[in-house]
Amino acid sequence: MIHFVLLISRQGKVRLTKWYSPYSQKERTKVIRELSGVILTRGPKLCNFVEWKGYKVVYKRYASLYFCMCIDQEDNELEVLEIIHHYVEILDRYFGSVCELDLIFNFHKAYYILDELLIAGELQEPSKKTVARLISAQDSLVETAKEQRSSISNIIAQATK
Amino acid sequence: MAGGTSSIMETLFQRTLDDMIKGLRLQLIGESAFVSKALDEIRREVKSTDPSTKSTALHKLSYLASLHFHDMSWAAFHVVEVMSSSRFSYKRIGYHAASLSFNDDTPVLLLITNQLRKDLGSTNEFEVSLALECLSRIATADLARDLTPEIFTLLSTTKLFVRKKAIGVVLRLFAKYPDAVRVCFKRLVENLDSSDPQILSAVVSVFCELASRDPGSYLPLAPEFYRILVDSKNNWVLIKVLKIFAKLAPLEPRLAKRVVEPICDHLRRTGAKSLMFECVRTVVSSFSEYESAAKLAVVKIRELLVDDDPNLKYLGLQALSIVAPKHLWAVLENKEFVIKSLSDGDPNIKTESLRLVMAMVSETNVVEIARVLVNYSLKSDPEFCNEILGSILSTCSRNVYEIIIDFDWYVSLIGEMSRIPHCQKGDEIENQLIDIGMRVQDVRPKLVRVARDLLIDPALLGNPFLHKILSAAAWVSGEYVEFSRNPFELMQAIFQPRTSLLPLSVMAVYIHSAFKVLIFCLHCYILQRESITSSCPENLVLGVSESVLKREMPEDSGLIRTTCEALPVQGDKGFNRRASNQSSEVFSVENGGDRTINHGQTSTPNFSEKSSFTYESIVKLINLVELAMGPCMGSHDVEVLERARNLLCFIEVIKGEITECLEHKEKKKESEEMKASEIIKLMSDAFSEELGPVSLSAQKRVPIPEGLELKESLDDLGTICADIQVPPSNDSNLFSLGSPYNGEEVGVSASELESKEESEPSNEATALLTDHRKRHGLYYLPSEKNEIVPNDYPPANDPKLRDNLNNDTEDLVKLTEQSLVTNKKPNHAKPRPVVVKLDERDVVTITAKRPEPNDNLLSGAVREVLLGSDTRTTTSQHNPPDKASSKRKGKEKLNVDPSSKLKEDLGDSEKPDHENPSSRRSKHRTHGKERRQKSPSKPAEERENNGQKGKQKSSHRARHKAQERADAPLNAVSQTPVIPDFLL
């Protein structure tokens, strides 16, 4: 089971956190501080696994971002690496060659995509295409709503002039 | 109207999330200032009546909460408001905020049950998905209980997108509300037959997670998993199924036999490394007794090891360490690689290979491996160096130094390790030095030599990590000073100028060791002088020992004489012999006298080395001590101060007499001389008591004397004692039942000194002091324990004292037996010296991992559901008279009972409901709520059920009809003979 997902930039800025196991706010900050200390200091060409407090953290660096997932001792590290890669590919497809800025300004989108990929700390959707389709379907739902809203607010704005 | 306008103004001029993020990045006013400003805005905006403004505010807040970790629990109610919005875009923001910030203690959780129920039943599948997503994160026991029917419905919905999420949620549902198993489990199992890869992957993940908590309950599902293992082509699914089998196989050997072949097939065929590694891990962890499979796995491990990818290398090493306990050959085969990995650039790989190297250590190769590792540690960075040293120390000391044969070697290795520049293992080394000293008598001469080398090196004093080691070395040198070649040199080492760098606690140990060394030297000097006066000076060596022997132990004289004759030729050999000789009588009653002889003898080699205890040297020694103690008298540390004062007072007492009697040797002031030597002898006796390891439970074994009330407050004891007026020495004895030696020793020395200092101890004052001590025990030092033992090592059991304290003869017999056993040692060199062991201490306690109560509930429910279904399937498939199956049934009944008993009461009320609606006769499948609400109103059924047992069985049968139906086609597809075999 995946206990949490973290995206940390090379400078140690947090870009995304998703917790599948209960952690209090205080614990969350502590976990991130500890882990970024461990992971960011590891050089390139080392293995992508870190043992940490009885758990394993699988991380992979894409450009300036570290994608980290914390898993149980007996989980399959290579599988999790693939999930990370999977996620990155979906993000890439969605944003069109994703970069850190995309994730900064669309942090919610990154969450929604992750939610389509994982549920309760387990992989739920192995197909990239399906995830992309689902996300765009939900986006179009939101878009129509937005159009409506803007038109309404236009109307109100005009009415109160 | 004004309100409306303001809300519109807010909408128009509200900062969007983008604005806020941009502002944050610009950092014009600093991050914290900006954030607090933004939070103020959000607080205002979130109260707005306009849903758009509200949701945007919430959106911004969840950004700050998730990435900047600002508390958002205060906004919980607003989250609920936004969640209940009818518009999807708002709803999504609300749900996201909820799953981010809600936890079990969030009070508003009570409010969202209906909202969730509504969304779970929504026609918009994305709304359903939001609710499921959120539920998977925040479900509490209450929510889980209330929403179980909805999830149950969703588990068989035709919308795959929703169904797979519902499957994922089941995990949380079961964890929070185990009774949901009764409702949902069947549907969940049905999903195992799904042809859709997403559903399959989701449901297998769920079972994998469930099985990892309690594998036993899922054994009956083995046929399903087997079918997936054989048929599936999906690696995600296969990996999970393999994990399930890794858990199930150890429980059922016949299952393992059946499964091992398909797993090997996958292992051979697959090109995916993740699947391959999973196969390897499954084989080495759960199927290692299958020789061929293990061999195949080791071949694959080798492939991983030689791969360039550090990930695979690391995993290969990890797999090796799993296989190591059962197939050490696999590690030995890859020995070179493992050793080479010690110098890998990746600390994780290094650590892993270090673990493996330690797994290879055995009696025969420990010397060689330790040599290699110490060399590596010299070359590596401080952190890994200490990791290496730590693992050497822990491996070698495992199970009371089980693998060490040559202790001389090990002790010198410890000495060597202490000198490694990066060494920070002071505490561990300290413990082992003392521990070995107490446990292994044969090694003491070597130990003293190593300790001396450490003490004498001024360079070591500068390293704070070594201070602990030095403290141990000082203790060893003091305690076993009789093995020292040159006590004078030792004294000089103890008082070398740089010792001022030591922490005070270590200094205290140093001073105490100096005390022991001084006593030893003086004692030898006195013995030597006595012998000179009594025997002819030309035959010095023999004279000394013989005179002593004649006086004290005539029967052993022959043996010891041979020792003495050997002495001038070979000092060391003599030591060893003596040590062994001594040990056999250590616990005899004439303990003190015995050791005295030894002291006499140990002095003999010093004669031959011409560093004998001449008058000049003794005076020099005393002067040295006096000089060195000077600064300590001004110490702020009580320990140091007290010990230094003890030492100086002692010197004060004896100094005059020794010089005097030397000068007026001819006059022979017999009485005076006797006084000094008596004191010294007494002290020497006190110090020569053997200290041994003590088991942790030793205190418990001392029966509490009658009338001793330990639990009562000791406050009124003070007044009682004041009346009795006990002298302090006895007093200390009273309070140190656990540490008899110390009380005794201190008592002796204290009273002795006292009687010297003041001729008449005022009883009144001591009584007052005692009284005070009783009342304010807190402010006194805990006990005199530290006087002798610098660390946490309590002194040894003393049979004599035990005898006095409790006239429990049985105990005594046991103890003497024990001491005899431990000390029984042949005189000849044995391959391995005796290591004193205490069973209680060295037994590794294996704490069985007990599942949590919740898991118990869950597994109980699962078993009840599954085993019931099982009974049904087998009986339907095969003829009931099948002997095996009936036997199994009996067995399972047994299994079920303890776990499901708990439920019996709970479940009783539901049982009739369960059995009725879904009976076979009625051909009427109903579920969930419906089923529960139905009242027991089928007389035809009732007739069938006679007795509680039959009732239960039939209820199972009825409830799992669907399961049976699901199984039947399945079995027909896969090899039918396989399945019944599994279920055995």
Coordinates of N, CA and C in Angstrom, one line a residue, chain B residues 295-446:
Chain B
K295 N 17.0 -22.6 -6.6 CA 18.1 -22.5 -7.5 C 17.9 -21.5 -8.6
L296 N 16.7 -21.7 -9.2 CA 16.3 -20.8 -10.3 C 16.3 -19.3 -9.8
A297 N 15.8 -19.1 -8.7 CA 15.7 -17.7 -8.1 C 17.1 -17.2 -7.9
V298 N 18.0 -18.0 -7.4 CA 19.3 -17.5 -7.2 C 20.0 -17.1 -8.5
V299 N 19.8 -17.9 -9.5 CA 20.3 -17.6 -10.9 C 19.8 -16.2 -11.3
K300 N 18.5 -16.0 -11.0 CA 17.9 -14.7 -11.4 C 18.5 -13.6 -10.5
I301 N 18.7 -13.9 -9.3 CA 19.3 -12.9 -8.4 C 20.7 -12.4 -8.9
R302 N 21.4 -13.4 -9.4 CA 22.7 -13.1 -10.0 C 22.6 -12.2 -11.1
E303 N 21.6 -12.4 -12.0 CA 21.3 -11.5 -13.1 C 21.1 -10.1 -12.6
L304 N 20.3 -10.0 -11.5 CA 20.1 -8.7 -11.0 C 21.4 -8.0 -10.5
L305 N 22.2 -8.8 -9.8 CA 23.4 -8.3 -9.2 C 24.3 -7.7 -10.2
V306 N 24.5 -8.4 -11.4 CA 25.5 -8.0 -12.4 C 24.9 -6.9 -13.2
D307 N 23.6 -6.5 -13.0 CA 23.1 -5.5 -13.9 C 23.7 -4.1 -13.5
D308 N 23.7 -3.2 -14.5 CA 24.3 -1.9 -14.3 C 23.4 -1.0 -13.4
D309 N 22.1 -1.3 -13.6 CA 21.1 -0.4 -12.9 C 21.3 -0.6 -11.3
P310 N 21.6 0.5 -10.6 CA 21.7 0.3 -9.2 C 20.5 -0.2 -8.5
N311 N 19.3 0.1 -9.1 CA 18.1 -0.4 -8.4 C 18.1 -1.9 -8.4
L312 N 18.4 -2.5 -9.5 CA 18.4 -3.9 -9.6 C 19.5 -4.5 -8.7
K313 N 20.6 -3.9 -8.7 CA 21.7 -4.3 -7.8 C 21.2 -4.4 -6.4
Y314 N 20.6 -3.3 -6.0 CA 20.1 -3.2 -4.6 C 19.1 -4.2 -4.3
L315 N 18.2 -4.4 -5.2 CA 17.1 -5.4 -5.0 C 17.7 -6.8 -4.9
G316 N 18.7 -7.0 -5.8 CA 19.4 -8.3 -5.8 C 20.0 -8.6 -4.5
L317 N 20.7 -7.6 -3.9 CA 21.3 -7.8 -2.6 C 20.2 -8.1 -1.5
Q318 N 19.1 -7.4 -1.7 CA 18.0 -7.6 -0.7 C 17.5 -9.0 -0.8
A319 N 17.3 -9.4 -2.0 CA 16.8 -10.8 -2.2 C 17.8 -11.8 -1.6
L320 N 19.1 -11.5 -1.8 CA 20.1 -12.4 -1.2 C 19.9 -12.4 0.3
S321 N 19.7 -11.3 0.9 CA 19.6 -11.3 2.4 C 18.4 -12.0 2.9
I322 N 17.4 -12.1 2.0 CA 16.2 -12.8 2.4 C 16.5 -14.3 2.3
V323 N 17.3 -14.7 1.3 CA 17.6 -16.1 1.1 C 18.6 -16.6 2.1
A324 N 19.4 -15.7 2.6 CA 20.6 -16.1 3.4 C 20.4 -17.1 4.5
P325 N 19.4 -16.8 5.3 CA 19.2 -17.7 6.5 C 19.0 -19.2 6.1
K326 N 18.3 -19.4 4.9 CA 18.0 -20.8 4.6 C 19.0 -21.4 3.6
H327 N 19.5 -20.5 2.7 CA 20.4 -21.0 1.7 C 21.7 -20.2 1.7
L328 N 22.5 -20.4 2.7 CA 23.7 -19.6 2.8 C 24.6 -19.8 1.5
W329 N 24.5 -20.9 0.9 CA 25.3 -21.1 -0.3 C 25.1 -20.1 -1.3
A330 N 23.9 -19.6 -1.4 CA 23.6 -18.5 -2.4 C 24.4 -17.3 -2.2
V331 N 24.6 -17.0 -0.9 CA 25.4 -15.8 -0.6 C 26.9 -16.1 -0.8
L332 N 27.3 -17.3 -0.4 CA 28.7 -17.6 -0.6 C 29.1 -17.6 -2.1
E333 N 28.1 -18.1 -2.9 CA 28.4 -18.1 -4.3 C 28.7 -16.7 -4.9
N334 N 28.0 -15.7 -4.3 CA 28.1 -14.3 -4.7 C 29.0 -13.5 -3.8
K335 N 29.8 -14.2 -3.1 CA 30.6 -13.6 -2.0 C 31.5 -12.4 -2.6
E336 N 32.1 -12.7 -3.7 CA 33.0 -11.6 -4.2 C 32.2 -10.4 -4.5
F337 N 31.1 -10.6 -5.1 CA 30.3 -9.4 -5.5 C 29.8 -8.7 -4.3
V338 N 29.5 -9.4 -3.3 CA 29.0 -8.8 -2.1 C 30.1 -7.9 -1.4
I339 N 31.3 -8.5 -1.4 CA 32.4 -7.8 -0.8 C 32.7 -6.5 -1.6
K340 N 32.6 -6.7 -2.9 CA 32.9 -5.6 -3.8 C 31.9 -4.4 -3.6
S341 N 30.7 -4.8 -3.3 CA 29.6 -3.8 -3.1 C 29.9 -3.0 -1.9
L342 N 30.7 -3.4 -1.0 CA 31.0 -2.7 0.2 C 31.6 -1.3 -0.2
S343 N 32.3 -1.2 -1.3 CA 32.8 0.0 -1.7 C 32.0 0.7 -2.8
D344 N 30.8 0.3 -2.9 CA 29.9 1.0 -3.9 C 29.7 2.4 -3.5
G345 N 29.3 3.2 -4.5 CA 29.1 4.6 -4.2 C 27.8 4.9 -3.5
D346 N 26.9 4.0 -3.5 CA 25.6 4.2 -3.0 C 25.5 3.7 -1.5
P347 N 25.3 4.5 -0.6 CA 25.2 4.1 0.8 C 24.2 2.9 1.1
N348 N 23.1 3.0 0.4 CA 22.1 1.9 0.6 C 22.7 0.6 0.2
I349 N 23.3 0.5 -1.0 CA 23.9 -0.7 -1.4 C 25.0 -1.2 -0.5
K350 N 25.8 -0.2 0.0 CA 26.8 -0.6 1.0 C 26.2 -1.2 2.2
T351 N 25.2 -0.6 2.7 CA 24.5 -1.1 4.0 C 24.0 -2.5 3.7
E352 N 23.4 -2.7 2.6 CA 22.8 -4.0 2.3 C 23.9 -5.0 2.2
S353 N 25.0 -4.7 1.5 CA 26.0 -5.7 1.4 C 26.7 -6.0 2.8
L354 N 26.7 -4.9 3.6 CA 27.3 -5.2 4.9 C 26.4 -6.2 5.7
R355 N 25.1 -6.0 5.5 CA 24.2 -6.9 6.2 C 24.5 -8.4 5.7
L356 N 24.7 -8.5 4.4 CA 25.0 -9.8 3.9 C 26.3 -10.4 4.4
V357 N 27.3 -9.5 4.4 CA 28.6 -10.0 4.9 C 28.4 -10.5 6.3
M358 N 27.7 -9.8 7.1 CA 27.5 -10.2 8.5 C 26.7 -11.5 8.6
A359 N 25.9 -11.7 7.6 CA 25.1 -13.0 7.6 C 26.0 -14.2 7.3
M360 N 27.1 -13.9 6.6 CA 28.1 -15.0 6.3 C 29.0 -15.4 7.4
V361 N 29.1 -14.5 8.4 CA 30.0 -14.7 9.5 C 29.7 -16.0 10.2
S362 N 30.8 -16.8 10.4 CA 30.6 -18.0 11.3 C 31.9 -18.2 12.1
E363 N 31.9 -19.1 12.9 CA 33.1 -19.4 13.8 C 34.4 -19.4 13.0
T364 N 34.3 -20.0 11.9 CA 35.5 -20.3 11.1 C 36.1 -19.1 10.4
N365 N 35.2 -18.2 9.9 CA 35.7 -17.1 9.1 C 35.6 -15.8 9.8
V366 N 35.2 -15.8 11.0 CA 35.0 -14.5 11.7 C 36.3 -13.6 11.7
V367 N 37.4 -14.3 11.9 CA 38.7 -13.6 11.9 C 39.0 -12.9 10.6
E368 N 38.8 -13.7 9.6 CA 39.1 -13.2 8.2 C 38.2 -12.0 7.8
I369 N 36.9 -12.3 8.1 CA 35.9 -11.2 7.7 C 36.1 -10.0 8.5
A370 N 36.4 -10.1 9.7 CA 36.5 -8.9 10.6 C 37.8 -8.1 10.1
R371 N 38.8 -8.9 9.6 CA 40.0 -8.2 9.1 C 39.6 -7.3 7.9
V372 N 38.9 -8.0 7.0 CA 38.5 -7.3 5.7 C 37.6 -6.1 6.1
L373 N 36.7 -6.3 7.0 CA 35.8 -5.2 7.3 C 36.5 -4.0 8.0
V374 N 37.4 -4.3 8.9 CA 38.1 -3.2 9.5 C 38.9 -2.5 8.5
N375 N 39.5 -3.2 7.5 CA 40.2 -2.4 6.5 C 39.3 -1.5 5.7
Y376 N 38.1 -2.1 5.4 CA 37.1 -1.2 4.7 C 36.7 0.0 5.5
S377 N 36.6 -0.2 6.8 CA 36.1 0.9 7.6 C 37.2 2.0 7.7
L378 N 38.4 1.6 7.5 CA 39.5 2.6 7.5 C 39.4 3.5 6.3
K379 N 38.9 2.9 5.2 CA 38.9 3.7 4.0 C 37.6 4.4 3.8
S380 N 36.5 4.1 4.5 CA 35.2 4.6 4.1 C 34.9 5.9 5.0
D381 N 33.8 6.5 4.6 CA 33.4 7.7 5.3 C 33.0 7.4 6.7
P382 N 33.0 8.4 7.6 CA 32.7 8.2 9.0 C 31.4 7.5 9.3
E383 N 30.4 7.8 8.5 CA 29.1 7.2 8.8 C 29.1 5.7 8.6
F384 N 29.6 5.4 7.4 CA 29.6 3.9 7.1 C 30.6 3.2 7.9
C385 N 31.7 3.9 8.2 CA 32.7 3.3 9.1 C 32.1 2.8 10.4
N386 N 31.3 3.7 11.0 CA 30.7 3.3 12.2 C 29.6 2.3 12.1
E387 N 29.0 2.3 10.9 CA 28.0 1.2 10.6 C 28.8 -0.1 10.6
I388 N 29.9 -0.1 10.0 CA 30.7 -1.4 9.9 C 31.1 -1.8 11.3
L389 N 31.7 -0.9 12.1 CA 32.1 -1.2 13.4 C 31.0 -1.7 14.3
G390 N 29.8 -1.0 14.1 CA 28.7 -1.4 14.9 C 28.2 -2.8 14.6
S391 N 28.3 -3.1 13.3 CA 27.8 -4.5 13.0 C 28.8 -5.5 13.3
I392 N 30.1 -5.2 13.3 CA 31.1 -6.2 13.8 C 30.8 -6.4 15.3
L393 N 30.7 -5.4 16.0 CA 30.5 -5.5 17.4 C 29.2 -6.3 17.8
S394 N 28.2 -6.0 17.1 CA 26.9 -6.7 17.4 C 26.9 -8.1 17.0
T395 N 27.5 -8.4 15.8 CA 27.6 -9.7 15.4 C 28.4 -10.6 16.3
C396 N 29.6 -10.0 16.7 CA 30.5 -10.8 17.5 C 29.9 -11.1 18.9
S397 N 29.2 -10.1 19.4 CA 28.7 -10.3 20.7 C 27.4 -11.0 20.8
R398 N 26.9 -11.4 19.6 CA 25.6 -12.0 19.5 C 25.5 -13.3 20.3
N399 N 24.5 -13.4 21.1 CA 24.3 -14.7 21.9 C 25.5 -15.0 22.7
V400 N 25.9 -14.0 23.5 CA 27.1 -14.1 24.4 C 28.3 -14.6 23.6
Y401 N 28.7 -13.9 22.7 CA 30.0 -14.1 21.9 C 30.0 -15.5 21.4
E402 N 28.9 -15.9 20.8 CA 28.8 -17.3 20.4 C 29.9 -17.7 19.4
I403 N 30.2 -16.8 18.5 CA 31.1 -17.2 17.4 C 32.5 -16.9 17.7
I404 N 32.8 -16.3 18.8 CA 34.2 -16.0 19.1 C 34.8 -17.2 19.8
I405 N 35.9 -17.7 19.2 CA 36.7 -18.8 19.9 C 37.9 -18.2 20.5
D406 N 38.6 -17.4 19.8 CA 39.9 -16.8 20.2 C 39.6 -15.4 20.8
F407 N 39.4 -15.4 22.1 CA 39.1 -14.1 22.7 C 40.2 -13.2 22.8
D408 N 41.5 -13.7 22.8 CA 42.6 -12.8 22.8 C 42.6 -12.0 21.5
W409 N 42.2 -12.7 20.4 CA 42.1 -12.0 19.2 C 41.1 -10.9 19.2
Y410 N 39.9 -11.3 19.7 CA 38.8 -10.4 19.7 C 39.1 -9.2 20.5
V411 N 39.7 -9.4 21.7 CA 40.0 -8.2 22.5 C 41.0 -7.3 21.8
S412 N 42.0 -7.9 21.2 CA 42.9 -7.0 20.5 C 42.2 -6.3 19.3
L413 N 41.2 -7.0 18.7 CA 40.4 -6.4 17.6 C 39.7 -5.2 18.2
I414 N 39.1 -5.3 19.3 CA 38.4 -4.2 19.9 C 39.3 -3.0 20.2
G415 N 40.5 -3.4 20.7 CA 41.5 -2.4 20.9 C 41.8 -1.6 19.6
E416 N 42.0 -2.4 18.5 CA 42.3 -1.8 17.2 C 41.1 -0.9 16.7
M417 N 39.9 -1.4 16.9 CA 38.8 -0.7 16.5 C 38.7 0.7 17.2
S418 N 39.0 0.6 18.5 CA 39.0 1.9 19.3 C 39.9 2.9 18.7
R419 N 40.9 2.5 18.0 CA 41.9 3.5 17.5 C 41.5 4.0 16.1
I420 N 40.5 3.4 15.5 CA 40.1 3.9 14.2 C 39.6 5.3 14.4
P421 N 40.1 6.3 13.6 CA 39.8 7.7 13.8 C 38.4 8.0 13.9
H422 N 37.5 7.4 13.0 CA 36.1 7.8 13.0 C 35.3 7.1 14.1
C423 N 35.9 6.2 14.8 CA 35.1 5.4 15.7 C 34.3 6.2 16.7
Q424 N 33.0 5.9 16.7 CA 32.1 6.5 17.6 C 31.3 5.5 18.4
K425 N 31.8 4.3 18.4 CA 31.1 3.3 19.1 C 31.5 3.1 20.5
G426 N 31.9 4.2 21.2 CA 32.4 4.1 22.5 C 31.6 3.3 23.5
D427 N 30.3 3.6 23.5 CA 29.4 2.9 24.4 C 29.4 1.4 24.3
E428 N 29.3 1.0 23.0 CA 29.2 -0.4 22.8 C 30.5 -1.1 23.2
I429 N 31.7 -0.5 22.8 CA 33.0 -1.1 23.1 C 33.2 -1.1 24.6
E430 N 32.7 0.0 25.3 CA 32.9 0.0 26.7 C 32.1 -1.2 27.4
N431 N 30.9 -1.4 26.9 CA 30.1 -2.5 27.5 C 30.8 -3.8 27.3
Q432 N 31.3 -4.0 26.0 CA 31.9 -5.3 25.7 C 33.2 -5.5 26.5
L433 N 34.0 -4.5 26.6 CA 35.3 -4.7 27.3 C 35.0 -5.2 28.8
I434 N 34.0 -4.6 29.4 CA 33.7 -4.9 30.8 C 33.0 -6.3 30.8
D435 N 32.1 -6.5 29.9 CA 31.4 -7.7 29.8 C 32.3 -8.9 29.6
I436 N 33.2 -8.8 28.7 CA 34.2 -9.8 28.4 C 35.0 -10.1 29.7
G437 N 35.5 -9.0 30.3 CA 36.3 -9.1 31.5 C 35.6 -10.0 32.5
M438 N 34.3 -9.7 32.7 CA 33.6 -10.4 33.8 C 33.3 -11.9 33.4
R439 N 33.0 -12.1 32.1 CA 32.5 -13.4 31.7 C 33.6 -14.3 31.4
V440 N 34.7 -13.9 30.8 CA 35.8 -14.8 30.3 C 37.0 -14.5 31.1
Q441 N 37.3 -15.5 32.0 CA 38.5 -15.3 32.8 C 39.8 -15.5 32.1
D442 N 39.8 -16.4 31.1 CA 41.1 -16.6 30.4 C 41.6 -15.5 29.7
V443 N 40.8 -14.6 29.4 CA 41.2 -13.5 28.5 C 41.7 -12.3 29.3
R444 N 41.6 -12.4 30.6 CA 41.9 -11.2 31.4 C 43.3 -10.6 31.2
P445 N 44.3 -11.5 31.2 CA 45.7 -11.0 31.0 C 45.8 -10.1 29.7
K446 N 45.2 -10.7 28.6 CA 45.3 -10.0 27.4 C 44.4 -8.7 27.4

